[in-house]
Coordinates of C-alpha atoms and ligand atoms in Angstrom, one line a residue:
X1 CA 11.6 -6.8 21.0
X2 CA 8.4 -4.0 19.4
X3 CA 10.1 -2.0 16.8
X4 CA 8.1 0.6 14.7
X5 CA 9.3 1.9 12.0
X6 CA 8.9 5.5 10.6
X7 CA 9.4 7.4 7.4
X8 CA 7.8 9.3 4.5
X9 CA 6.0 7.0 2.0
X10 CA 8.7 5.6 -0.5
X11 CA 11.2 5.8 1.7
X12 CA 12.1 1.9 1.7
X13 CA 10.9 1.3 5.2
X14 CA 8.6 -1.8 3.8
X15 CA 11.7 -3.2 1.8
X16 CA 13.9 -3.2 4.9
X17 CA 11.1 -4.1 7.3
X18 CA 10.8 -7.3 5.5
X19 CA 14.4 -8.1 5.4
X20 CA 15.0 -7.4 9.2
X21 CA 11.7 -9.5 10.0
X22 CA 13.5 -12.6 8.4
X23 CA 16.8 -11.9 9.9
X24 CA 15.2 -11.4 13.5
X25 CA 12.7 -14.1 13.0
X26 CA 9.6 -11.5 14.0
X27 CA 6.7 -10.5 11.9
X28 CA 6.6 -8.0 9.6
X29 CA 3.4 -6.4 10.2
X30 CA 2.4 -3.6 7.6
X31 CA -0.7 -1.9 7.9
X32 CA -0.6 -0.9 3.7
X33 CA -0.6 -4.2 3.5
X34 CA -3.4 -5.2 5.8
X35 CA -5.4 -2.3 3.7
X36 CA -4.5 -3.1 0.1
X37 CA -5.2 -7.1 0.8
X38 CA -8.4 -6.2 2.1
X39 CA -9.1 -3.9 -1.3
X40 CA -8.1 -6.7 -3.7
X41 CA -10.1 -8.9 -1.9
X42 CA -13.1 -6.9 -1.6
X43 CA -13.6 -7.6 2.2
X44 CA -16.0 -5.4 4.1
X45 CA -12.5 -3.4 5.4
X46 CA -11.8 -3.1 1.6
X47 CA -14.9 -1.8 0.5
X48 CA -15.0 0.6 3.2
X49 CA -11.4 2.1 3.0
X50 CA -10.5 1.8 -0.5
X51 CA -11.7 5.5 -1.9
X52 CA -9.6 6.9 1.2
X53 CA -6.2 4.4 0.2
X54 CA -6.6 5.2 -3.5
X55 CA -6.7 9.0 -3.1
X56 CA -3.8 8.9 -0.7
X57 CA -5.5 10.0 2.7
X58 CA -5.2 8.2 6.0
X59 CA -8.2 5.8 7.3
X60 CA -9.5 7.2 10.2
X61 CA -7.7 6.5 13.6
X62 CA -10.6 4.3 15.4
X63 CA -10.4 1.5 12.1
X64 CA -6.8 1.4 12.0
X65 CA -6.4 1.3 16.2
X66 CA -8.8 -1.6 16.5
X67 CA -7.2 -3.8 13.6
X68 CA -3.8 -3.0 14.8
X69 CA -4.6 -4.0 18.6
X70 CA -6.1 -7.2 17.3
X71 CA -3.3 -8.2 15.4
X72 CA -0.9 -7.4 18.1
X73 CA -3.0 -10.4 20.4
X74 CA -2.1 -12.8 17.9
X75 CA 0.6 -15.4 19.1
X76 CA 3.2 -14.7 16.5
X77 CA 4.1 -11.6 18.2
X78 CA 4.8 -12.7 21.7
X79 CA 8.6 -12.1 21.2
X80 CA 8.1 -9.0 19.1
X81 CA 7.5 -7.5 15.7
X82 CA 8.6 -5.4 13.0
X83 CA 5.6 -2.6 12.6
X84 CA 5.3 -0.6 9.3
X85 CA 3.0 2.0 8.8
X86 CA 1.9 2.4 12.4
X87 CA 1.4 4.5 14.0
X88 CA 1.0 7.6 11.5
X89 CA -0.7 10.0 14.1
X90 CA -0.3 11.4 17.0
X91 CA -3.2 10.3 18.4
X92 CA -2.1 6.3 16.8
X93 CA 0.7 6.8 19.0
X94 CA -1.1 7.3 22.1
X95 CA -3.5 4.9 21.5
X96 CA -0.6 2.1 20.8
X97 CA 1.2 3.1 24.4
X98 CA -2.4 1.6 25.7
X99 CA -2.0 -1.9 24.5
X100 CA 2.1 -2.2 23.5
X101 CA 4.4 0.1 24.3
X102 CA 7.2 0.3 21.3
X103 CA 10.7 -0.4 22.6
X104 CA 12.3 1.3 19.6
X105 CA 11.3 3.9 16.6
X106 CA 13.4 3.5 13.1
X107 CA 13.4 6.5 11.4
X108 CA 13.7 6.3 8.0
X109 CA 14.6 9.3 6.0
X110 CA 16.0 10.1 2.2
X111 CA 15.7 12.9 -0.2
X112 CA 12.3 13.9 -1.8
X113 CA 13.6 13.4 -5.4
X114 CA 14.9 9.9 -4.4
X115 CA 11.5 9.1 -2.8
X116 CA 9.6 10.4 -5.9
X117 CA 11.9 8.5 -8.2
X118 CA 11.0 5.4 -6.4
X119 CA 7.4 5.8 -6.2
X120 CA 7.0 6.4 -9.4
X121 CA 8.4 3.3 -10.8
X122 CA 7.3 1.2 -8.4
X123 CA 4.8 -1.6 -9.8
X124 CA 2.8 -4.0 -8.1
X125 CA 1.3 -7.3 -9.0
X126 CA -2.4 -7.5 -9.1
X127 CA -2.5 -11.1 -8.4
X128 CA 0.1 -11.4 -5.1
X129 CA 1.1 -8.3 -4.4
X130 CA 4.8 -8.6 -4.9
X131 CA 6.4 -5.4 -5.8
X132 CA 8.9 -4.0 -8.6
X133 CA 10.7 -0.9 -10.1
X134 CA 10.8 -0.5 -13.6
X135 CA 14.6 0.5 -12.9
X136 CA 15.4 -0.8 -9.3
X137 CA 14.2 -4.1 -9.7
X138 CA 12.8 -4.8 -12.9
X139 CA 10.4 -8.3 -13.4
X140 CA 12.5 -10.7 -15.9
X141 CA 9.3 -10.1 -18.4
X142 CA 8.1 -6.5 -18.6
X143 CA 4.6 -6.2 -16.8
X144 CA 4.8 -9.7 -16.0
X145 CA 4.9 -11.0 -12.4
X146 CA 8.3 -13.2 -12.1
X147 CA 6.5 -15.3 -9.0
X148 CA 3.3 -15.9 -10.2
X149 CA 2.9 -14.6 -13.8
X150 CA 0.2 -12.0 -12.8
X151 CA -0.3 -8.8 -14.4
X152 CA 1.8 -5.7 -13.0
X153 CA 0.3 -2.6 -12.9
X154 CA 1.3 0.8 -10.7
X155 CA -0.9 1.6 -7.9
X156 CA -3.3 4.0 -8.0
X157 CA -1.8 6.0 -5.1
X158 CA 1.7 6.2 -7.3
X159 CA 0.4 8.6 -9.7
X160 CA 2.1 11.7 -9.4
X161 CA -0.4 14.0 -8.0
X162 CA -1.3 11.4 -5.1
X163 CA 2.2 10.9 -4.2
X164 CA 2.5 14.6 -3.7
X165 CA -0.8 14.0 -2.0
X166 CA 0.3 11.4 0.4
X167 CA 3.7 13.2 1.2
X168 CA 1.6 16.0 2.0
X169 CA -0.4 13.8 4.5
X170 CA 2.9 12.5 5.8
X171 CA 4.5 15.9 6.7
X172 CA 1.2 16.8 8.5
X173 CA 0.3 14.1 10.6
X174 CA 3.1 11.7 10.8
X175 CA 6.2 13.9 10.9
X176 CA 5.0 14.9 14.6
X177 CA 5.8 11.4 15.3
X178 CA 9.8 11.9 15.3
X179 CA 9.5 14.4 17.8
X180 CA 6.8 12.3 20.1
X181 CA 9.5 9.1 20.1
X182 CA 12.8 11.1 20.6
X183 CA 11.3 12.6 23.8
X184 CA 10.6 9.2 25.0
X185 CA 14.2 8.2 24.3
X186 CA 13.4 5.7 21.6
X187 CA 14.5 6.9 18.2
X188 CA 17.4 6.1 16.2
X189 CA 17.8 7.7 13.3
X190 CA 18.5 5.9 9.7
X191 CA 19.6 7.2 6.5
X192 CA 17.9 5.1 3.6
X193 CA 18.7 7.4 0.8
X194 CA 21.0 4.3 -1.1
X195 CA 20.4 2.4 -4.3
X196 CA 19.1 -1.2 -3.9
X197 CA 22.5 -2.7 -4.3
X198 CA 23.8 -0.8 -1.2
X199 CA 21.0 -2.3 1.1
X200 CA 23.5 -3.7 3.7
X201 CA 24.7 0.0 4.7
X202 CA 20.9 0.6 5.6
X203 CA 20.4 -2.8 7.4
X204 CA 23.5 -2.2 9.4
X205 CA 22.3 0.9 10.6
X206 CA 19.3 -0.7 12.2
X207 CA 21.0 -3.5 13.3
X208 CA 23.4 -1.1 15.4
X209 CA 20.2 0.5 16.8
X210 CA 18.7 -2.9 18.1
X211 CA 21.8 -3.8 19.5
X212 CA 21.8 -0.7 21.3
X213 CA 18.5 -1.6 22.7
X214 CA 19.0 -4.8 23.7
X215 CA 22.5 -4.3 25.4
X216 CA 20.4 -1.2 27.5
Ligands
ADP1 P1 3.0 4.3 1.8 O1 4.0 4.2 0.7 O2 2.5 5.6 1.4 O3 4.0 4.4 3.1 P2 1.5 2.0 2.7 O4 1.7 1.1 2.2 O5 2.3 2.5 4.0 O6 2.3 3.1 1.9 O7 0.0 2.6 2.8 C1 -1.2 2.9 2.1 C2 -2.2 3.5 2.7 O8 -2.8 2.7 3.5 C3 -2.0 4.5 3.1 O9 -1.7 5.7 2.1 C4 -3.3 5.0 3.8 O10 -4.3 5.3 3.1 C5 -3.3 3.5 4.5 N1 -2.7 3.6 5.6 C6 -1.5 2.6 6.1 N2 -1.3 2.7 7.2 C7 -2.3 3.5 8.1 C8 -2.6 4.0 9.5 N3 -1.6 3.7 10.5 N4 -3.5 4.9 9.3 C9 -4.2 5.4 8.3 N5 -4.3 5.0 7.0 C10 -3.3 3.9 6.7
ZN2 ZN1 2.5 -12.0 -8.2

């Protein structure tokens, strides 16, 4: 099943998509991770998109569409995928329809204050990319990754000014996708305004939506 995951930055879609990916045995493809890995590894792509990502703007559609089109040709996605962070504009959604029509769009939503709290407390490992939260999911030793002992930092795009910009970009460019997929009858609303210890409430809503598509 080809599933896309929509929602504002910080809404928790990445965490949930990773859990669903394990549960259903389908790959989790995150455009944010693709870009951030490229930046960390200083690849050609990384150098090209670095300043765009660090200021919370969107990478141009031509670049993003091409990366996803190629990624979705790989053999591991033949049974489907959880696509997280793409499409993010109407133009991307139209492009995607030409190479992989989604079966379901999970739309995550939560209160704006919850979102800002989550993003501003987020810390990421400079070595392996693991994600922590200073209150909700702290590392064993403050500032140090549990997995690899790498140094934890705040992502440049998690500073308050950039967060506000990212939420703005979301409102203007990505929110219209909700109507786009609702019209096609593909949208499922997921309330993700729960704490980490109530994750099963979020997963349950996703399971139900997936089951509805499976059972036609
Ligand atoms: P967020 O927590 O803001 O959802 P992501 O990890 O999904 O963060 O993405 C981080 C950044 O990567 C975005 O702010 C944007 O610059 C870039 N990006 C990710 N997905 C896309 C996309 N589909 N189109 C354009 N830019 C993207
Ligand atoms: Zn690490």
